Amino acid sequence: MTYFIAQILPYITVTVFIIGVVYRLWRWAAARIVHNITLSPFPQTKTEVLGIYLREIVLFRNVFKFDRPLWAGAWPMHVALLNVIGGHVVGFYFLGKQFVYLGTSEALSKYLSNLLGTVFGIIMLAGLLYLLYRRLTIDKVRQVSNPSDYLLLLLLIAIVSLGDFMRLAPQYGMHYEPVRKYFATLMTFQPAAIPEGNPFFFIHMLLAQVLIMVLPFSKLMHLFGMFGMRWIENRVYKEPAPGLPNVNVAAARARGTGLPSAGSTDAA
């Protein structure tokens, strides 16, 4: 079982993830948009569209505007998630010495790496528990929840809890060197045995692989879908829509058909 999970399953995980993501993106891209649903105020330039993208993706502006209690849990959790993923990649690659390039000592760099990893891990766990609490206690949220929503949250909570436990209890944690060596062998298709003697790391890695394989077929695909949604809703407004049947789109656009007047705020 250890051999399968550590030396075979990672390749299955990456394959399922890539094929799943490509398939879902292809399905979305192939869907015909038969009418414009650009939201007002209509952006007039691609620069304005980029500004909307940044506000929505970085700050979750719409969530903040319409559901601040949700934003209070979701935004910090996503910020922590970004830092946790980045911390895993950077920390293992540089062996915790990444802050040396900012002028710190190696000892201080490792301390900061561990401290930030712990802090963001705790923030992420708190955010996930808060989101689970909302699904369990708020009636309107519970009504639109299904079993997969709870299972995904519980899976994320289990992964993060194990990671936090290994951070807070160093005797059960993993050192940078053996983990980097292990992943290096995976990338060169010469997988070595997983570092032994730590069941917490083993379970943490197994659950993470399950999450990665499930991601393309779950609501977690909003990681990619939000970009497509933003493009549909916030692109520069043009009529007719690209997928409208029996219409010469190029000719209509050449005539400026349906283009809103400057400063228009009417909904599409």
CSV table of C-alpha atoms in Angstrom, one decimal:
chain,number,residue,atom,x,y,z
A,1,MET,CA,0.0,0.0,0.0
A,2,THR,CA,2.8,2.4,0.9
A,3,TYR,CA,4.5,1.7,-2.4
A,4,PHE,CA,1.3,2.3,-4.4
A,5,ILE,CA,0.5,5.6,-2.6
A,6,ALA,CA,4.0,7.0,-2.7
A,7,GLN,CA,5.4,5.8,-6.0
A,8,ILE,CA,2.4,5.0,-8.3
A,9,LEU,CA,-0.5,7.1,-7.2
A,10,PRO,CA,1.2,10.5,-7.7
A,11,TYR,CA,1.4,9.8,-11.4
A,12,ILE,CA,-2.2,8.7,-11.5
A,13,THR,CA,-3.1,11.9,-9.6
A,14,VAL,CA,-1.4,14.2,-12.0
A,15,THR,CA,-2.8,12.5,-15.0
A,16,VAL,CA,-6.4,12.6,-13.7
A,17,PHE,CA,-6.0,16.2,-12.7
A,18,ILE,CA,-4.6,17.4,-16.1
A,19,ILE,CA,-7.1,15.4,-18.2
A,20,GLY,CA,-10.0,16.5,-15.9
A,21,VAL,CA,-9.1,20.2,-16.0
A,22,VAL,CA,-8.5,20.2,-19.8
A,23,TYR,CA,-11.8,18.4,-20.3
A,24,ARG,CA,-13.8,20.8,-18.2
A,25,LEU,CA,-12.1,23.8,-19.8
A,26,TRP,CA,-12.9,22.4,-23.3
A,27,ARG,CA,-16.5,21.9,-22.3
A,28,TRP,CA,-16.8,25.5,-21.2
A,29,ALA,CA,-15.0,26.9,-24.2
A,30,ALA,CA,-17.1,24.9,-26.6
A,31,ALA,CA,-20.4,26.1,-25.1
A,32,ARG,CA,-22.2,28.5,-27.5
A,33,ILE,CA,-23.0,31.9,-26.0
A,34,VAL,CA,-26.2,32.9,-27.8
A,35,HIS,CA,-26.7,36.2,-26.1
A,36,ASN,CA,-24.7,38.8,-24.3
A,37,ILE,CA,-24.9,38.9,-20.5
A,38,THR,CA,-22.2,41.6,-19.9
A,39,LEU,CA,-23.1,43.3,-16.7
A,40,SER,CA,-23.4,47.1,-16.4
A,41,PRO,CA,-21.7,49.4,-16.2
A,42,PHE,CA,-20.2,48.1,-19.4
A,43,PRO,CA,-16.4,48.2,-19.6
A,44,GLN,CA,-15.3,50.2,-22.7
A,45,THR,CA,-11.7,49.0,-22.8
A,46,LYS,CA,-9.7,45.9,-22.0
A,47,THR,CA,-7.9,47.9,-19.2
A,48,GLU,CA,-11.3,48.3,-17.5
A,49,VAL,CA,-12.0,44.6,-17.9
A,50,LEU,CA,-8.6,43.9,-16.3
A,51,GLY,CA,-9.4,46.1,-13.4
A,52,ILE,CA,-12.7,44.3,-12.8
A,53,TYR,CA,-10.8,41.0,-13.0
A,54,LEU,CA,-8.3,42.1,-10.3
A,55,ARG,CA,-11.0,43.5,-8.0
A,56,GLU,CA,-13.0,40.3,-8.2
A,57,ILE,CA,-10.2,37.7,-8.1
A,58,VAL,CA,-8.0,39.5,-5.5
A,59,LEU,CA,-10.5,41.1,-3.3
A,60,PHE,CA,-13.7,39.1,-3.9
A,61,ARG,CA,-15.6,42.4,-4.4
A,62,ASN,CA,-19.0,41.0,-5.2
A,63,VAL,CA,-18.9,38.6,-2.2
A,64,PHE,CA,-17.9,41.5,0.0
A,65,LYS,CA,-20.8,43.6,-1.4
A,66,PHE,CA,-23.6,41.1,-1.1
A,67,ASP,CA,-22.6,38.7,1.7
A,68,ARG,CA,-20.0,40.1,4.1
A,69,PRO,CA,-20.3,37.3,6.6
A,70,LEU,CA,-19.3,34.9,3.8
A,71,TRP,CA,-16.5,37.2,2.7
A,72,ALA,CA,-15.2,37.3,6.3
A,73,GLY,CA,-14.5,33.6,6.2
A,74,ALA,CA,-13.9,32.9,2.5
A,75,TRP,CA,-11.4,35.7,1.7
A,76,PRO,CA,-8.9,35.1,4.5
A,77,MET,CA,-9.2,31.3,3.8
A,78,HIS,CA,-8.3,31.8,0.2
A,79,VAL,CA,-5.4,34.2,1.0
A,80,ALA,CA,-4.1,31.6,3.4
A,81,LEU,CA,-4.5,28.8,0.9
A,82,LEU,CA,-2.5,30.7,-1.7
A,83,ASN,CA,0.3,31.3,0.8
A,84,VAL,CA,0.2,27.7,2.0
A,85,ILE,CA,0.5,26.3,-1.5
A,86,GLY,CA,3.3,28.8,-2.3
A,87,GLY,CA,5.0,28.1,1.0
A,88,HIS,CA,5.1,24.4,0.2
A,89,VAL,CA,6.6,24.9,-3.2
A,90,VAL,CA,9.1,27.6,-2.2
A,91,GLY,CA,9.9,26.2,1.2
A,92,PHE,CA,10.7,22.7,0.0
A,93,TYR,CA,12.7,24.0,-3.0
A,94,PHE,CA,14.8,26.4,-1.0
A,95,LEU,CA,14.8,24.2,2.1
A,96,GLY,CA,13.3,27.0,4.2
A,97,LYS,CA,16.2,29.3,3.2
A,98,GLN,CA,14.2,31.5,0.8
A,99,PHE,CA,14.4,34.6,3.0
A,100,VAL,CA,18.2,34.5,2.8
A,101,TYR,CA,17.7,36.3,-0.5
A,102,LEU,CA,16.1,39.1,1.4
A,103,GLY,CA,19.1,39.5,3.6
A,104,THR,CA,18.2,37.3,6.6
A,105,SER,CA,20.4,34.6,8.1
A,106,GLU,CA,19.7,30.9,7.4
A,107,ALA,CA,18.4,30.4,10.9
A,108,LEU,CA,16.1,33.4,10.7
A,109,SER,CA,14.9,32.3,7.3
A,110,LYS,CA,13.9,28.8,8.5
A,111,TYR,CA,12.2,30.3,11.6
A,112,LEU,CA,10.2,32.7,9.4
A,113,SER,CA,9.3,29.9,7.0
A,114,ASN,CA,8.0,27.8,9.8
A,115,LEU,CA,6.2,30.7,11.5
A,116,LEU,CA,4.4,31.8,8.3
A,117,GLY,CA,3.5,28.3,7.4
A,118,THR,CA,2.0,27.8,10.9
A,119,VAL,CA,0.1,31.1,10.9
A,120,PHE,CA,-1.4,30.7,7.4
A,121,GLY,CA,-2.3,27.1,8.2
A,122,ILE,CA,-4.2,28.1,11.3
A,123,ILE,CA,-6.0,30.9,9.4
A,124,MET,CA,-6.9,28.5,6.7
A,125,LEU,CA,-8.3,25.9,9.2
A,126,ALA,CA,-10.3,28.6,11.0
A,127,GLY,CA,-11.8,29.7,7.6
A,128,LEU,CA,-12.7,26.2,6.6
A,129,LEU,CA,-14.4,25.5,10.0
A,130,TYR,CA,-16.3,28.8,9.7
A,131,LEU,CA,-17.5,27.8,6.2
A,132,LEU,CA,-18.6,24.4,7.5
A,133,TYR,CA,-20.4,26.1,10.4
A,134,ARG,CA,-22.3,28.3,8.0
A,135,ARG,CA,-23.4,25.3,5.9
A,136,LEU,CA,-24.6,23.5,9.1
A,137,THR,CA,-26.4,26.4,10.9
A,138,ILE,CA,-27.6,29.0,8.3
A,139,ASP,CA,-30.9,27.7,6.8
A,140,LYS,CA,-30.5,29.4,3.3
A,141,VAL,CA,-27.0,28.0,3.0
A,142,ARG,CA,-28.0,24.6,4.1
A,143,GLN,CA,-30.8,24.5,1.6
A,144,VAL,CA,-28.4,24.9,-1.4
A,145,SER,CA,-25.8,22.5,0.0
A,146,ASN,CA,-25.4,18.9,-1.1
A,147,PRO,CA,-23.4,16.0,0.4
A,148,SER,CA,-20.4,16.7,-1.8
A,149,ASP,CA,-20.1,20.2,-0.4
A,150,TYR,CA,-19.8,18.8,3.1
A,151,LEU,CA,-17.4,16.0,2.0
A,152,LEU,CA,-15.1,18.5,0.3
A,153,LEU,CA,-15.0,20.7,3.3
A,154,LEU,CA,-14.3,17.8,5.6
A,155,LEU,CA,-11.5,16.6,3.3
A,156,LEU,CA,-9.9,20.0,3.2
A,157,ILE,CA,-10.2,20.3,7.0
A,158,ALA,CA,-8.5,16.9,7.4
A,159,ILE,CA,-5.6,17.8,5.2
A,160,VAL,CA,-5.1,21.2,6.8
A,161,SER,CA,-5.5,19.8,10.3
A,162,LEU,CA,-2.8,17.2,9.7
A,163,GLY,CA,-0.5,19.9,8.3
A,164,ASP,CA,-1.1,22.2,11.2
A,165,PHE,CA,-0.5,19.3,13.7
A,166,MET,CA,2.9,18.5,12.1
A,167,ARG,CA,3.8,22.2,12.3
A,168,LEU,CA,2.7,22.6,16.0
A,169,ALA,CA,4.2,19.3,17.0
A,170,PRO,CA,7.7,19.3,15.4
A,171,GLN,CA,8.5,15.8,16.6
A,172,TYR,CA,5.8,14.5,14.2
A,173,GLY,CA,6.7,16.8,11.4
A,174,MET,CA,9.0,16.4,8.4
A,175,HIS,CA,12.3,18.0,7.6
A,176,TYR,CA,12.7,19.8,4.3
A,177,GLU,CA,15.6,17.7,2.9
A,178,PRO,CA,13.9,14.2,2.7
A,179,VAL,CA,10.7,15.6,1.3
A,180,ARG,CA,12.5,17.6,-1.4
A,181,LYS,CA,14.5,14.6,-2.3
A,182,TYR,CA,11.4,12.5,-2.5
A,183,PHE,CA,9.6,14.9,-4.8
A,184,ALA,CA,12.7,15.3,-6.9
A,185,THR,CA,12.7,11.5,-7.6
A,186,LEU,CA,9.0,11.8,-8.6
A,187,MET,CA,9.8,14.5,-11.1
A,188,THR,CA,12.6,12.5,-12.7
A,189,PHE,CA,10.3,9.4,-12.9
A,190,GLN,CA,12.6,7.5,-10.5
A,191,PRO,CA,10.3,7.5,-7.5
A,192,ALA,CA,11.9,6.7,-4.2
A,193,ALA,CA,10.2,5.3,-1.2
A,194,ILE,CA,8.3,7.9,0.9
A,195,PRO,CA,10.2,9.0,4.0
A,196,GLU,CA,9.2,6.4,6.6
A,197,GLY,CA,8.3,6.7,10.3
A,198,ASN,CA,5.7,9.4,10.0
A,199,PRO,CA,2.1,8.2,9.5
A,200,PHE,CA,0.8,11.8,9.7
A,201,PHE,CA,2.8,12.8,6.6
A,202,PHE,CA,1.7,9.7,4.8
A,203,ILE,CA,-2.0,10.3,5.5
A,204,HIS,CA,-1.6,14.0,4.7
A,205,MET,CA,-0.1,13.2,1.3
A,206,LEU,CA,-2.7,10.5,0.5
A,207,LEU,CA,-5.6,12.9,1.3
A,208,ALA,CA,-4.0,15.7,-0.7
A,209,GLN,CA,-3.8,13.4,-3.8
A,210,VAL,CA,-7.5,12.5,-3.4
A,211,LEU,CA,-8.3,16.2,-3.3
A,212,ILE,CA,-6.3,16.9,-6.4
A,213,MET,CA,-8.0,14.1,-8.3
A,214,VAL,CA,-11.5,15.2,-7.2
A,215,LEU,CA,-10.9,18.9,-8.0
A,216,PRO,CA,-11.6,18.9,-11.7
A,217,PHE,CA,-15.0,17.2,-11.2
A,218,SER,CA,-16.2,19.3,-8.2
A,219,LYS,CA,-17.1,22.8,-7.3
A,220,LEU,CA,-13.4,23.4,-6.6
A,221,MET,CA,-13.1,24.0,-10.4
A,222,HIS,CA,-14.2,27.6,-9.6
A,223,LEU,CA,-10.4,28.1,-9.3
A,224,PHE,CA,-10.4,28.0,-13.1
A,225,GLY,CA,-14.1,28.7,-13.8
A,226,MET,CA,-14.0,32.2,-12.3
A,227,PHE,CA,-11.8,33.4,-15.1
A,228,GLY,CA,-14.3,32.2,-17.7
A,229,MET,CA,-17.2,33.7,-15.8
A,230,ARG,CA,-15.5,37.0,-15.5
A,231,TRP,CA,-14.8,37.1,-19.2
A,232,ILE,CA,-18.5,36.3,-20.0
A,233,GLU,CA,-19.9,38.9,-17.6
A,234,ASN,CA,-17.3,41.7,-17.8
A,235,ARG,CA,-15.8,41.6,-21.3
A,236,VAL,CA,-16.1,44.7,-23.6
A,237,TYR,CA,-19.8,44.7,-24.6
A,238,LYS,CA,-20.5,43.8,-28.2
A,239,GLU,CA,-23.6,42.6,-30.1
A,240,PRO,CA,-24.6,40.2,-31.4
A,241,ALA,CA,-23.1,37.5,-29.2
A,242,PRO,CA,-20.5,35.2,-30.9
A,243,GLY,CA,-22.7,32.2,-30.8
A,244,LEU,CA,-25.9,33.7,-32.1
A,245,PRO,CA,-27.2,31.4,-34.9
A,246,ASN,CA,-28.0,32.6,-38.4
A,247,VAL,CA,-26.3,35.9,-37.9
A,248,ASN,CA,-23.3,37.3,-39.8
A,249,VAL,CA,-21.4,38.4,-36.7
A,250,ALA,CA,-18.5,40.0,-38.5
A,251,ALA,CA,-20.8,42.2,-40.6
A,252,ALA,CA,-23.0,43.2,-37.6
A,253,ARG,CA,-19.9,44.2,-35.7
A,254,ALA,CA,-18.6,46.2,-38.6
A,255,ARG,CA,-21.8,48.2,-38.6
A,256,GLY,CA,-21.5,48.6,-34.8
A,257,THR,CA,-24.8,46.9,-34.3
A,258,GLY,CA,-25.9,46.8,-30.7
A,259,LEU,CA,-22.9,48.7,-29.3
A,260,PRO,CA,-23.9,50.8,-26.3
A,261,SER,CA,-23.5,54.5,-26.4
A,262,ALA,CA,-20.6,56.0,-24.3
A,263,GLY,CA,-21.5,56.1,-20.6
A,264,SER,CA,-24.5,53.7,-21.0
A,265,THR,CA,-25.4,51.9,-17.9
A,266,ASP,CA,-28.4,49.9,-19.2
A,267,ALA,CA,-28.2,46.2,-18.5
A,268,ALA,CA,-27.5,43.9,-21.4
